[in-house]
Structures are given as C-alpha cells and as structure tokens.
C-alpha cells in the first residue's frame, strides 16, 4: 500500500513541466524568427537588386541620350563641310561626295566619346556603388545610294551599357542619317496638295502667306510685313503672298483688303490671277510671275516612345487631408492639397492622364536635361501647367487635349522650352479637333499629326503650329504669335479679328472681318523635335534667307531615330 502511494506521488508531481514548456516555446519562436529573418533578408536583397537594376537602366538611357546629342552635333558639322564642297550640277560627283560624307561621318561616330569619364560626367554614387556608362556607335548597314534620285542613307546603332556596381543593363537605339535631294517645283500651278506632305527638306519662303490653291481676302483683311529682310537674300519681298495655282481667280479680293508686300503667281497668270472689284484691285500691288517651287512639307511625325516607366504613386497632405496626386499612372491636381504640386522629373515617364482643375497649378521640373512625357489624355479644364528647370519638355499626347476656362500651358514661358505632339486619329472621316478659346493659352510648338485646329474667343498660341489636318480656324480675336503655321493639307480661315504674327503656309487661305497676318521672319529649325532629341533634324543646316527657288537646288541631311529599346531584357 505504501509503495502504491509513493508511485502516485511521483505521478502527481508537476515540478519541471514549466521548464519543458518554456523550452518548447523558445524553440518554436526561434524557428519562426529564423524563418522570418530569412524571408526579410531575401526580400531586402531582392529589393536592393531590383533598385540597382532599375538605376542601371536609367544610367544606360542617359548614356544613349548624351551620345545622340553628340551625334547630332557631328552630323551638323559634317553637313556644313559637305555643303561647302558639293556641286549640285555634277550628279556623278554628288554621288561620290555622298559616299565620302558617310565614310567621314562613320569614322567620326565610331571614334567619338565612349565613357562617362570621356564626357566629363560624374554621377553620384548610388546606394554606395559607383554609377557609370559605356556607350558606342556602330555601323548597322552599308551606305544605300539611289543613283536615279541621288538619295543616300546609312543606318547606325548606339549601344549603351549602364552599371551600378556589378549590376548592368544595356539599351540600343538605331538611327539613320539620310541625304534628301533637292526638290524642284513643276510650275504647273499645283493645287493638288494631297496627304503626301511629310518629310523632305524644310525650305520656308520669306512670305506672309504661301498656298497651293486659292487666297481670298475680304472685309478689311490685311497682310503686313517685317521689312528688315534683305530682298536680295530672300528672293521675294518680305510680307508678300503667293499661290501655286495657275489661271484666273486664284486670288480673290473685296471690301478694302491691304497687302503691303508683293503678290506672286505662276508665270503666265499675272494678268488674270487677281479678281474682284476694280477699285480694290487698283489699290493692290500688281501680281508678279514667279516659280515658287513646291509647298514646304511637314517634318516626319516622330514615333511615340513605348518603353517609359509609370511613376510610383505619390501622396500629398495639407491640413490633415490626404490626396494621391499621382495615382496608378494619373497625375491628378484635383484637390486643394495638390495645388502647386511640383513633378520632379528624373527620367522620362508614361501616364494615362494629366488632370488639372479649379484654377490649380502643376509645375513640371525638368531639372538640368530634356524630358519627355507620354500621356493618353491631357485634361486641363481650368488650370495651369508651368515648366521649371533648364531642360526642354516634350509631351506626346496619344488621345486628346482638352482645355477650358482660362487654362494655360507654359504661360509666359519660353516657347522653345515646350514641344507638344498630338497623335492622329488615322481616320479621315473622324479627325481629331483641338480647340482653344476663352483666354486659353499655350506657349510652345505644337505638331498635330492629322487634327483640325480651332482657336476662338481670345484663345492664344505662341510658337510654331504644324498640322496634317484639313482645317485651321482662327476667329474672335484669337491669335498665334511668332509662329509658322504650316498646314499643307488645310484650308486656313482667319475671321473676326483672328491674327497670325509669323507666316501661313497652307493648301488655301481665307481672310475676312479684319483678320490679319503680320509677317515675321521664321527661324529654323521650324520644329525643335522631341526634347532636342528629335526624330528629324530637318532644317537645322538650311538658310532661312534662301530664295525659295534657290533652296530647291540644295539637298539636306536628316537624322531619323527609332525608339530606344533594351538590348537584353531581363
């Protein structure tokens, strides 16, 4: 009995169980902790690697951009040398000199700078690791010469590798340097126009208005000129008008219009081109016969970049209220906390929408280099976008530009700081339309691929205006200033005080109701292109004071770039 009681006593003794429980708990926590530590460490390492990898891509992209800027300078220099030596009258000699041009250019491009150090750049260390790029230019094909048309082209490729420590990314960009031969006018009166009005050298006549078809001026319409141009250099009197349409009635006048310059028509049409009441005709200059050559063409519309990154979400707060000013690829300055938001651009970006309303302001800081934004919709119902920084800003709009109230873009800023490209609808039956009115302002150059343009009720535009659309209407005190309106497919209508300070080149021109053009000398290039990294370098080496006829005896070179892409995707 006693033995049984002692056994039960041992069984009922709980001393030491707590220690066992604690040990088991410690082991469990240790296992979980080690697992969590492993996962966290792996996540940190992955994040660090991804961060370095992305930074390496941006460094590679910077290398390609720097290289392209250098290439454009080299091409411009070699083109100037080419122009000094070529003889347009000897076609065989021209062909050989084109080959020589490409030989010299190829040598210079291959031997050009290749490293961060050679460019004198010093990137700050990224996460404690040195940042640098290596970039080279290689031939990507032989010289192609069209002996019949004397066209020449050669393709090159930029390869840029960015490195952050041991992390590397490589991008490449293919570009073509093309010789564009001189174009001669037929002198048959033109009037055709059509849609094949892109590409080719940009020779801009020194004229207030130059059209393919008809000019109509009524009800006090006027054309004035900046007569500081030397007519011997320009080939025509500054502030003149001209048409390529031969025959009677190509220029119609009534109601006291004023033309301070000359009137140019195709040879043989001097006696019947100008029609209207005799009193009005008597007060106007007598038409002079002159072969003005082809209407200048639009530069090639650049391809819209596809590889830009969407910026991360950004939250702002004010008075305890929070707002996502960048939300899933949309910039939304639609809350008082986002007013005066500064978008600091370190790289090119891609967006779905930019929206500014309620008279709020968005500042875009380009820092010290040219930047590009690709956006589907630019919607400024009542707001303002300002540009800060030393770089130029290029905005590619894929869908629409909407402006309301007194909205503005780059108001009172430098025109050369902003280029806007509006992608076309590519549907002739349903073209896009860009409207400005109600004191809306854009200070920059606009190239609409095929959109019609309507400016009214005080809407204003300062910069070059290019479109492949069929119609431009300026009315109600609207105006474009210091601008070239280049619309080779369009009927341009100025009415009710609509004004252009610059020049109009179009399919046809209709002016009425006190509308006017004040000619101002056009500065080349007529369109700066994307952030000075334009897909077309047309016009950069051509003289704006050339006689339009003389200009047709000079060819030019242009640089056409394909979109930057990663050579070896992750």
Coordinates of C-alpha atoms in Angstrom, one line a residue:
X1 CA 0.0 0.0 0.0
X2 CA 2.8 2.4 0.9
X3 CA 4.6 1.6 -2.4
X4 CA 1.4 2.4 -4.4
X5 CA 1.1 5.8 -2.6
X6 CA 4.7 6.7 -3.3
X7 CA 4.1 5.9 -7.1
X8 CA 1.1 8.1 -7.2
X9 CA 3.0 10.9 -5.5
X10 CA 5.6 10.8 -8.3
X11 CA 2.9 10.8 -11.0
X12 CA 1.2 13.8 -9.4
X13 CA 4.5 15.8 -9.1
X14 CA 4.4 18.6 -11.7
X15 CA 7.8 20.1 -11.0
X16 CA 9.8 20.8 -14.2
X17 CA 6.9 20.9 -16.6
X18 CA 7.1 24.7 -16.9
X19 CA 10.7 24.4 -17.9
X20 CA 9.8 22.0 -20.7
X21 CA 7.0 24.3 -21.9
X22 CA 9.3 27.3 -21.9
X23 CA 12.0 25.3 -23.9
X24 CA 9.4 24.2 -26.5
X25 CA 8.1 27.8 -26.8
X26 CA 11.7 29.2 -27.2
X27 CA 12.4 26.6 -29.9
X28 CA 9.1 27.5 -31.7
X29 CA 9.8 31.2 -31.6
X30 CA 13.4 30.6 -32.7
X31 CA 12.3 28.6 -35.7
X32 CA 9.7 31.2 -36.6
X33 CA 12.1 34.1 -36.1
X34 CA 14.8 32.5 -38.2
X35 CA 12.3 31.9 -41.0
X36 CA 11.0 35.4 -40.8
X37 CA 14.6 36.7 -40.8
X38 CA 15.4 34.6 -43.9
X39 CA 12.4 35.9 -45.7
X40 CA 13.1 39.5 -44.7
X41 CA 16.8 39.2 -45.7
X42 CA 15.8 37.7 -49.1
X43 CA 13.3 40.5 -49.7
X44 CA 15.8 43.2 -48.8
X45 CA 18.4 41.6 -51.1
X46 CA 15.8 41.3 -53.9
X47 CA 14.6 44.9 -53.4
X48 CA 18.2 46.2 -53.4
X49 CA 19.0 44.2 -56.6
X50 CA 15.8 45.5 -58.3
X51 CA 16.7 49.0 -57.3
X52 CA 20.2 48.8 -58.6
X53 CA 18.9 47.1 -61.8
X54 CA 16.4 49.9 -62.5
X55 CA 19.0 52.5 -61.8
X56 CA 21.4 50.8 -64.2
X57 CA 18.7 51.1 -66.9
X58 CA 18.3 54.8 -66.3
X59 CA 22.1 55.2 -66.5
X60 CA 22.2 53.3 -69.8
X61 CA 19.4 55.5 -71.1
X62 CA 21.3 58.7 -70.1
X63 CA 24.3 57.4 -71.9
X64 CA 22.3 56.9 -75.1
X65 CA 20.8 60.4 -74.8
X66 CA 24.2 62.0 -74.3
X67 CA 25.6 60.1 -77.3
X68 CA 22.7 61.1 -79.6
X69 CA 23.2 64.8 -78.7
X70 CA 26.9 64.4 -79.6
X71 CA 26.0 62.6 -82.9
X72 CA 23.6 65.4 -83.9
X73 CA 26.4 67.9 -83.5
X74 CA 28.8 65.8 -85.5
X75 CA 26.2 65.3 -88.3
X76 CA 25.6 69.1 -88.4
X77 CA 29.3 69.8 -88.7
X78 CA 29.8 67.3 -91.4
X79 CA 26.8 68.5 -93.3
X80 CA 28.3 72.0 -93.3
X81 CA 31.5 70.7 -94.7
X82 CA 29.6 68.7 -97.3
X83 CA 27.7 71.8 -98.4
X84 CA 30.9 73.7 -99.0
X85 CA 32.3 71.0 -101.4
X86 CA 29.4 69.5 -103.3
X87 CA 28.5 70.7 -106.8
X88 CA 24.8 70.0 -107.5
X89 CA 25.2 70.3 -111.2
X90 CA 27.5 67.2 -111.5
X91 CA 25.3 64.3 -110.4
X92 CA 28.1 61.7 -110.6
X93 CA 30.3 64.0 -108.5
X94 CA 27.4 64.4 -106.0
X95 CA 27.1 60.6 -105.7
X96 CA 30.8 60.2 -104.9
X97 CA 30.7 63.0 -102.4
X98 CA 27.7 61.4 -100.6
X99 CA 29.8 58.2 -100.2
X100 CA 32.7 60.3 -98.9
X101 CA 30.4 62.1 -96.5
X102 CA 29.3 58.8 -95.0
X103 CA 32.8 57.5 -94.8
X104 CA 34.0 60.6 -92.9
X105 CA 30.9 60.5 -90.7
X106 CA 31.2 56.8 -89.9
X107 CA 34.8 57.3 -88.8
X108 CA 33.9 60.2 -86.5
X109 CA 31.0 58.4 -85.0
X110 CA 32.9 55.3 -84.2
X111 CA 35.8 57.2 -82.7
X112 CA 33.5 59.5 -80.7
X113 CA 33.5 59.5 -76.9
X114 CA 32.6 56.2 -75.2
X115 CA 32.6 56.6 -71.4
X116 CA 31.3 58.6 -68.5
X117 CA 34.8 59.9 -67.9
X118 CA 35.3 61.0 -71.5
X119 CA 32.1 63.0 -71.4
X120 CA 33.3 64.7 -68.2
X121 CA 30.3 63.4 -66.3
X122 CA 30.4 62.4 -62.6
X123 CA 27.3 60.6 -61.4
X124 CA 26.9 60.5 -57.7
X125 CA 27.3 57.1 -56.1
X126 CA 24.0 55.1 -56.0
X127 CA 23.5 53.2 -52.7
X128 CA 27.2 53.3 -52.1
X129 CA 28.1 51.9 -55.5
X130 CA 29.7 53.8 -58.5
X131 CA 27.4 54.7 -61.4
X132 CA 28.8 54.9 -64.9
X133 CA 28.0 54.0 -68.6
X134 CA 29.9 52.8 -71.6
X135 CA 28.4 53.8 -75.0
X136 CA 29.5 53.1 -78.5
X137 CA 28.2 53.8 -82.1
X138 CA 28.4 51.0 -84.6
X139 CA 27.6 50.7 -88.3
X140 CA 24.3 48.9 -88.8
X141 CA 24.4 48.5 -92.6
X142 CA 26.1 49.8 -95.7
X143 CA 25.6 53.1 -97.5
X144 CA 22.5 52.9 -99.7
X145 CA 22.5 55.2 -102.8
X146 CA 19.6 55.6 -105.1
X147 CA 21.5 56.7 -108.2
X148 CA 18.4 57.8 -110.0
X149 CA 17.2 60.2 -107.3
X150 CA 20.6 60.6 -105.7
X151 CA 19.2 59.6 -102.3
X152 CA 21.6 58.3 -99.8
X153 CA 21.2 56.7 -96.3
X154 CA 23.1 54.8 -93.8
X155 CA 22.0 53.1 -90.6
X156 CA 23.9 53.2 -87.3
X157 CA 23.3 51.8 -83.8
X158 CA 24.0 53.2 -80.4
X159 CA 24.7 50.7 -77.7
X160 CA 24.8 52.0 -74.1
X161 CA 25.5 49.9 -71.0
X162 CA 24.7 51.4 -67.6
X163 CA 26.3 50.0 -64.5
X164 CA 25.6 50.3 -60.8
X165 CA 28.4 48.3 -59.2
X166 CA 28.1 44.8 -60.7
X167 CA 24.5 45.3 -61.9
X168 CA 24.3 46.1 -65.6
X169 CA 21.6 47.0 -68.2
X170 CA 22.1 47.6 -71.9
X171 CA 20.0 49.6 -74.3
X172 CA 20.3 50.3 -78.0
X173 CA 19.0 52.8 -80.4
X174 CA 19.0 52.5 -84.2
X175 CA 19.2 55.7 -86.2
X176 CA 19.5 56.6 -89.9
X177 CA 21.4 59.5 -91.5
X178 CA 19.7 60.2 -94.8
X179 CA 20.6 62.6 -97.6
X180 CA 17.5 64.2 -99.0
X181 CA 18.0 65.5 -102.6
X182 CA 16.7 68.9 -103.7
X183 CA 13.1 69.1 -104.8
X184 CA 12.1 71.1 -107.9
X185 CA 8.7 72.7 -108.4
X186 CA 6.8 71.9 -111.6
X187 CA 5.5 75.4 -112.1
X188 CA 2.2 73.9 -113.3
X189 CA 0.2 75.7 -110.7
X190 CA -0.1 72.9 -108.1
X191 CA -3.3 73.0 -106.3
X192 CA -3.1 69.3 -105.6
X193 CA -2.0 69.1 -102.0
X194 CA -3.0 65.6 -101.1
X195 CA -1.8 63.8 -98.0
X196 CA 1.8 63.1 -99.0
X197 CA 3.0 66.2 -97.3
X198 CA 5.5 65.0 -94.8
X199 CA 9.3 64.5 -95.0
X200 CA 11.7 66.3 -97.1
X201 CA 13.8 69.5 -96.6
X202 CA 12.1 72.4 -94.9
X203 CA 12.7 75.5 -97.1
X204 CA 10.4 78.2 -95.7
X205 CA 9.7 81.0 -98.1
X206 CA 10.1 84.5 -96.8
X207 CA 6.4 85.2 -97.2
X208 CA 3.4 86.1 -95.1
X209 CA 1.2 83.6 -96.9
X210 CA 2.0 80.9 -99.4
X211 CA -0.6 78.4 -100.7
X212 CA -1.1 75.6 -103.2
X213 CA -4.6 76.7 -104.2
X214 CA -6.6 79.9 -103.6
X215 CA -6.3 83.0 -101.5
X216 CA -9.4 85.0 -100.6
X217 CA -9.2 88.4 -98.7
X218 CA -12.3 90.4 -97.9
X219 CA -13.8 92.9 -95.4
X220 CA -10.7 94.7 -94.2
X221 CA -8.4 91.7 -94.1
X222 CA -4.7 92.8 -94.1
X223 CA -1.2 91.5 -94.6
X224 CA 1.7 93.4 -93.3
X225 CA 5.4 92.7 -93.3
X226 CA 8.6 92.9 -91.3
X227 CA 10.7 94.6 -93.9
X228 CA 14.0 94.1 -92.2
X229 CA 14.7 91.2 -94.6
X230 CA 17.1 91.8 -97.5
X231 CA 15.0 91.1 -100.6
X232 CA 18.2 90.1 -102.5
X233 CA 18.7 87.3 -100.0
X234 CA 15.1 86.3 -99.6
X235 CA 14.2 86.2 -103.2
X236 CA 10.8 87.8 -102.6
X237 CA 9.7 90.9 -100.7
X238 CA 9.0 90.1 -97.1
X239 CA 5.4 90.2 -96.2
X240 CA 4.2 89.1 -99.6
X241 CA 1.7 86.5 -100.6
X242 CA 1.9 83.8 -103.2
X243 CA 0.0 80.9 -104.8
X244 CA 1.0 78.0 -106.9
X245 CA -2.4 77.8 -108.6
X246 CA -2.3 78.9 -112.2
X247 CA -5.1 80.6 -114.1
X248 CA -7.9 83.0 -113.4
X249 CA -9.3 83.7 -109.9
X250 CA -6.6 82.2 -107.8
X251 CA -6.6 85.3 -105.6
X252 CA -10.0 87.0 -104.8
X253 CA -10.3 90.4 -103.1
X254 CA -13.1 92.7 -102.0
X255 CA -14.1 95.1 -99.2
X256 CA -10.8 97.0 -98.9
X257 CA -8.1 94.5 -98.0
X258 CA -4.5 95.6 -97.6
X259 CA -1.3 93.9 -98.8
X260 CA 1.9 95.7 -98.0
X261 CA 4.2 93.3 -99.8
X262 CA 4.0 91.8 -103.3
X263 CA 1.7 89.3 -104.9
X264 CA 3.3 86.3 -106.6
X265 CA 1.6 83.9 -109.0
X266 CA 2.8 81.3 -111.5
X267 CA 4.3 82.8 -114.7
X268 CA 1.6 83.4 -117.3
X269 CA -1.1 84.1 -114.7
X270 CA -0.1 87.7 -114.0
X271 CA -3.0 89.2 -115.9
X272 CA -5.9 87.2 -114.6
X273 CA -5.0 85.7 -111.2
X274 CA -6.3 88.6 -109.2
X275 CA -10.1 89.0 -109.3
X276 CA -12.5 91.4 -107.5
X277 CA -13.9 94.9 -107.9
X278 CA -11.8 97.2 -109.9
X279 CA -11.3 99.8 -107.2
X280 CA -9.9 97.2 -104.8
X281 CA -7.6 95.7 -107.4
X282 CA -6.4 99.2 -108.4
X283 CA -5.0 99.8 -104.8
X284 CA -3.2 96.5 -104.6
X285 CA 0.2 95.5 -106.0
X286 CA 0.2 94.1 -109.5
X287 CA 0.8 90.3 -109.5
X288 CA 4.3 89.2 -110.5
X289 CA 5.1 85.9 -112.2
X290 CA 7.4 83.7 -110.2
X291 CA 8.0 79.9 -109.9
X292 CA 7.8 79.5 -106.2
X293 CA 8.5 75.7 -106.2
X294 CA 6.8 73.1 -104.1
X295 CA 5.0 73.9 -100.9
X296 CA 7.2 73.1 -97.9
X297 CA 6.3 69.7 -96.3
X298 CA 5.7 68.7 -92.7
X299 CA 8.6 67.0 -91.0
X300 CA 8.1 63.3 -90.3
X301 CA 5.8 62.8 -87.3
X302 CA 8.0 61.0 -84.7
X303 CA 7.2 57.6 -83.3
X304 CA 5.8 57.8 -79.8
X305 CA 8.1 56.1 -77.2
X306 CA 6.8 52.9 -75.7
X307 CA 9.3 52.0 -73.0
X308 CA 8.9 54.8 -70.5
X309 CA 8.2 53.9 -66.9
X310 CA 5.0 54.8 -65.0
X311 CA 5.9 56.9 -61.9
X312 CA 5.1 55.5 -58.4
X313 CA 2.1 56.7 -56.5
X314 CA 2.6 59.9 -54.6
X315 CA 0.5 61.2 -51.7
X316 CA 0.4 64.8 -50.6
X317 CA -1.4 66.2 -47.5
X318 CA -2.5 69.6 -46.2
X319 CA -4.4 70.4 -43.0
X320 CA -4.6 66.7 -42.3
X321 CA -6.3 66.0 -45.6
X322 CA -4.5 63.4 -47.9
X323 CA -4.7 63.2 -51.7
X324 CA -3.0 60.9 -54.2
X325 CA -1.6 63.4 -56.7
X326 CA 0.0 60.5 -58.6
X327 CA -2.4 57.6 -58.7
X328 CA -1.8 54.5 -60.9
X329 CA -0.3 56.4 -63.8
X330 CA -2.6 59.5 -63.4
X331 CA -1.4 63.0 -62.3
X332 CA -4.4 64.5 -60.5
X333 CA -4.1 68.1 -59.4
X334 CA -7.8 68.0 -58.5
X335 CA -7.6 68.6 -54.7
X336 CA -6.6 71.7 -52.8
X337 CA -3.8 69.8 -51.1
X338 CA -2.2 69.1 -54.6
X339 CA -2.3 72.8 -55.7
X340 CA 1.2 74.0 -56.8
X341 CA 2.5 70.4 -56.8
X342 CA 6.0 70.1 -58.4
X343 CA 6.5 67.0 -60.5
X344 CA 10.3 66.5 -60.3
X345 CA 11.3 64.5 -63.4
X346 CA 14.4 62.5 -63.0
X347 CA 13.6 60.4 -66.2
X348 CA 11.1 60.2 -69.0
X349 CA 7.7 59.0 -67.9
X350 CA 4.5 57.4 -69.2
X351 CA 1.0 58.4 -67.9
X352 CA -2.7 57.7 -68.6
X353 CA -3.9 61.1 -67.7
X354 CA -2.9 64.6 -66.5
X355 CA -5.8 66.5 -65.0
X356 CA -5.7 70.0 -63.5
X357 CA -8.9 71.8 -62.4
X358 CA -10.3 74.6 -60.2
X359 CA -7.6 77.1 -61.3
X360 CA -4.9 75.0 -59.7
X361 CA -1.3 74.8 -60.8
X362 CA 1.0 72.0 -61.7
X363 CA 4.8 72.6 -62.0
X364 CA 6.9 70.2 -64.1
X365 CA 10.6 70.4 -63.2
X366 CA 12.9 69.1 -66.0
X367 CA 16.0 69.6 -63.8
X368 CA 19.1 70.0 -66.0
X369 CA 18.2 67.9 -69.0
X370 CA 15.4 67.5 -71.6
X371 CA 12.5 65.3 -70.5
X372 CA 9.6 63.6 -72.2
X373 CA 6.1 62.6 -71.1
X374 CA 3.9 60.2 -72.9
X375 CA 0.3 60.7 -71.9
X376 CA -3.0 59.4 -73.2
X377 CA -5.2 62.4 -72.2
X378 CA -4.2 65.9 -71.3
X379 CA -7.2 67.4 -69.5
X380 CA -6.9 71.0 -68.2
X381 CA -10.5 72.0 -67.6
X382 CA -9.5 75.0 -65.5
X383 CA -5.8 75.1 -64.5
X384 CA -2.3 75.8 -65.4
X385 CA 0.9 73.9 -66.2
X386 CA 4.3 75.6 -65.7
X387 CA 7.7 74.3 -66.7
X388 CA 10.7 74.7 -64.4
X389 CA 14.3 73.6 -64.8
X390 CA 16.9 74.0 -67.5
X391 CA 15.7 71.2 -69.8
X392 CA 13.1 71.3 -72.5
X393 CA 9.8 69.3 -72.2
X394 CA 8.3 67.2 -74.9
X395 CA 4.7 66.0 -74.4
X396 CA 3.3 63.2 -76.6
X397 CA -0.5 63.1 -76.4
X398 CA -2.0 59.8 -77.7
X399 CA -5.7 60.6 -77.4
X400 CA -6.9 64.2 -76.6
X401 CA -6.0 67.6 -75.4
X402 CA -8.9 69.3 -73.5
X403 CA -8.6 72.9 -72.2
X404 CA -11.3 75.0 -70.6
X405 CA -11.9 78.4 -68.9
X406 CA -8.6 80.4 -68.8
X407 CA -6.3 77.4 -68.7
X408 CA -2.7 77.7 -69.9
X409 CA 0.4 75.6 -70.6
X410 CA 3.8 77.2 -70.1
X411 CA 2.2 80.7 -69.9
X412 CA 4.7 83.5 -70.4
X413 CA 7.5 80.8 -70.6
X414 CA 10.0 80.4 -73.4
X415 CA 8.4 78.9 -76.5
X416 CA 11.4 76.8 -77.2
X417 CA 11.0 75.0 -73.8
X418 CA 7.9 73.1 -74.9
X419 CA 7.0 70.8 -77.8
X420 CA 3.7 69.0 -77.9
X421 CA 2.9 66.2 -80.3
X422 CA -0.7 65.1 -80.8
X423 CA -1.1 61.7 -82.3
X424 CA -3.5 61.4 -85.2
X425 CA -6.8 59.5 -85.4
X426 CA -5.8 57.9 -88.7
X427 CA -9.4 58.1 -89.7
X428 CA -10.1 60.7 -92.3
X429 CA -13.8 60.6 -91.6
X430 CA -13.4 61.3 -87.9
X431 CA -10.3 63.5 -87.4
X432 CA -9.4 64.9 -84.0
X433 CA -10.1 68.6 -83.3
X434 CA -8.0 70.8 -81.0
X435 CA -9.9 73.8 -79.6
X436 CA -8.7 76.8 -77.7
X437 CA -10.9 79.7 -76.6
X438 CA -11.8 81.8 -73.6
X439 CA -8.3 83.2 -73.0
X440 CA -6.7 79.7 -73.1
X441 CA -3.0 79.9 -73.9
X442 CA -0.2 77.6 -75.0
X443 CA 3.4 78.8 -75.1
X444 CA 5.2 76.2 -77.2
X445 CA 5.3 74.4 -80.5
X446 CA 2.5 72.0 -81.5
X447 CA 2.6 69.3 -84.1
X448 CA -0.8 67.6 -84.6
X449 CA -0.5 64.6 -86.9
X450 CA -3.9 65.0 -88.6
X451 CA -6.1 67.1 -86.2
X452 CA -8.1 70.1 -87.3
X453 CA -7.5 73.3 -85.2
X454 CA -10.0 75.8 -83.9
X455 CA -8.9 78.9 -81.9
X456 CA -11.6 81.4 -80.9
X457 CA -12.8 83.9 -78.3
X458 CA -9.3 85.1 -77.3
X459 CA -7.6 81.8 -77.4
X460 CA -3.9 82.3 -78.0
X461 CA -0.9 80.3 -79.2
X462 CA 2.8 81.3 -79.2
X463 CA 5.1 79.0 -81.2
X464 CA 5.1 77.0 -84.4
X465 CA 1.9 75.3 -85.3
X466 CA 2.1 72.3 -87.6
X467 CA -0.8 70.0 -88.6
X468 CA -1.6 67.5 -91.2
X469 CA -5.3 68.2 -90.7
X470 CA -7.7 69.7 -93.3
X471 CA -8.8 72.8 -91.4
X472 CA -7.5 75.6 -89.2
X473 CA -9.9 78.3 -88.0
X474 CA -8.8 81.4 -86.0
X475 CA -11.6 83.8 -85.0
X476 CA -12.9 86.2 -82.4
X477 CA -9.6 87.9 -81.5
X478 CA -7.6 84.6 -81.3
X479 CA -4.0 84.9 -82.3
X480 CA -0.8 83.0 -82.9
X481 CA 2.4 84.9 -82.3
X482 CA 6.0 84.4 -83.5
X483 CA 4.7 81.4 -85.3
X484 CA 4.9 79.5 -88.5
X485 CA 1.5 77.9 -89.3
X486 CA 2.4 75.0 -91.6
X487 CA -0.6 73.1 -92.7
X488 CA -0.1 71.9 -96.3
X489 CA -3.4 70.0 -96.4
X490 CA -5.6 72.6 -94.7
X491 CA -7.8 75.5 -95.6
X492 CA -6.8 78.2 -93.1
X493 CA -9.6 80.6 -92.2
X494 CA -8.9 83.8 -90.3
X495 CA -12.0 85.8 -89.3
X496 CA -13.4 88.3 -86.8
X497 CA -10.1 89.7 -85.9
X498 CA -8.1 86.4 -85.9
X499 CA -4.4 87.2 -86.2
X500 CA -1.2 85.5 -87.1
X501 CA 2.2 87.0 -86.4
X502 CA 4.6 85.0 -88.5
X503 CA 3.6 83.2 -91.7
X504 CA 0.9 80.9 -93.0
X505 CA 1.7 78.0 -95.4
X506 CA -1.4 76.0 -96.4
X507 CA -3.5 74.4 -99.1
X508 CA -5.7 77.6 -99.2
X509 CA -6.3 80.8 -97.2
X510 CA -9.5 82.7 -96.5
X511 CA -9.3 86.0 -94.6
X512 CA -12.2 88.2 -93.6
X513 CA -13.6 90.5 -90.9
X514 CA -10.5 92.5 -90.1
X515 CA -8.3 89.4 -89.8
X516 CA -4.6 89.8 -90.4
X517 CA -1.2 88.4 -90.9
X518 CA 1.9 90.3 -89.8
X519 CA 4.9 88.6 -91.4
X520 CA 7.8 87.9 -89.1
X521 CA 11.0 86.2 -90.2
X522 CA 10.9 82.4 -89.5
X523 CA 13.8 80.9 -87.5
X524 CA 14.9 77.4 -88.3
X525 CA 14.6 74.7 -87.4
X526 CA 10.8 75.2 -87.7
X527 CA 10.2 72.5 -85.1
X528 CA 12.7 71.6 -82.4
X529 CA 11.6 67.9 -82.1
X530 CA 11.3 65.8 -79.0
X531 CA 13.4 67.4 -76.3
X532 CA 16.1 68.2 -78.8
X533 CA 16.4 64.5 -79.4
X534 CA 14.2 64.8 -82.4
X535 CA 13.5 62.1 -84.8
X536 CA 14.1 64.5 -87.6
X537 CA 16.9 67.0 -87.8
X538 CA 15.4 68.7 -90.9
X539 CA 16.1 72.4 -91.4
X540 CA 19.0 72.7 -89.0
X541 CA 21.6 73.5 -91.7
X542 CA 19.4 75.4 -94.1
X543 CA 19.4 79.1 -94.5
X544 CA 16.0 80.9 -93.9
X545 CA 17.1 83.7 -96.2
X546 CA 17.4 81.4 -99.2
X547 CA 15.3 82.2 -102.3
X548 CA 12.6 79.5 -102.5
X549 CA 13.8 78.7 -106.0
X550 CA 17.4 78.6 -104.9
X551 CA 16.5 76.4 -102.0
X552 CA 15.4 73.7 -104.4
X553 CA 19.0 73.4 -105.6
X554 CA 20.2 72.4 -102.2
X555 CA 19.8 68.9 -100.6
X556 CA 19.9 68.3 -96.9
X557 CA 20.6 65.5 -94.4
X558 CA 18.2 64.4 -91.7
X559 CA 18.6 62.1 -88.7
X560 CA 15.7 59.6 -88.1
X561 CA 15.7 57.7 -84.9
X562 CA 13.8 54.5 -83.8
X563 CA 12.6 54.1 -80.3
X564 CA 15.1 53.3 -77.6
X565 CA 14.8 49.7 -76.5
X566 CA 16.6 47.3 -74.2
X567 CA 19.1 45.1 -75.9
X568 CA 18.9 42.2 -73.5
X569 CA 15.7 42.3 -71.5
X570 CA 15.8 40.8 -68.0

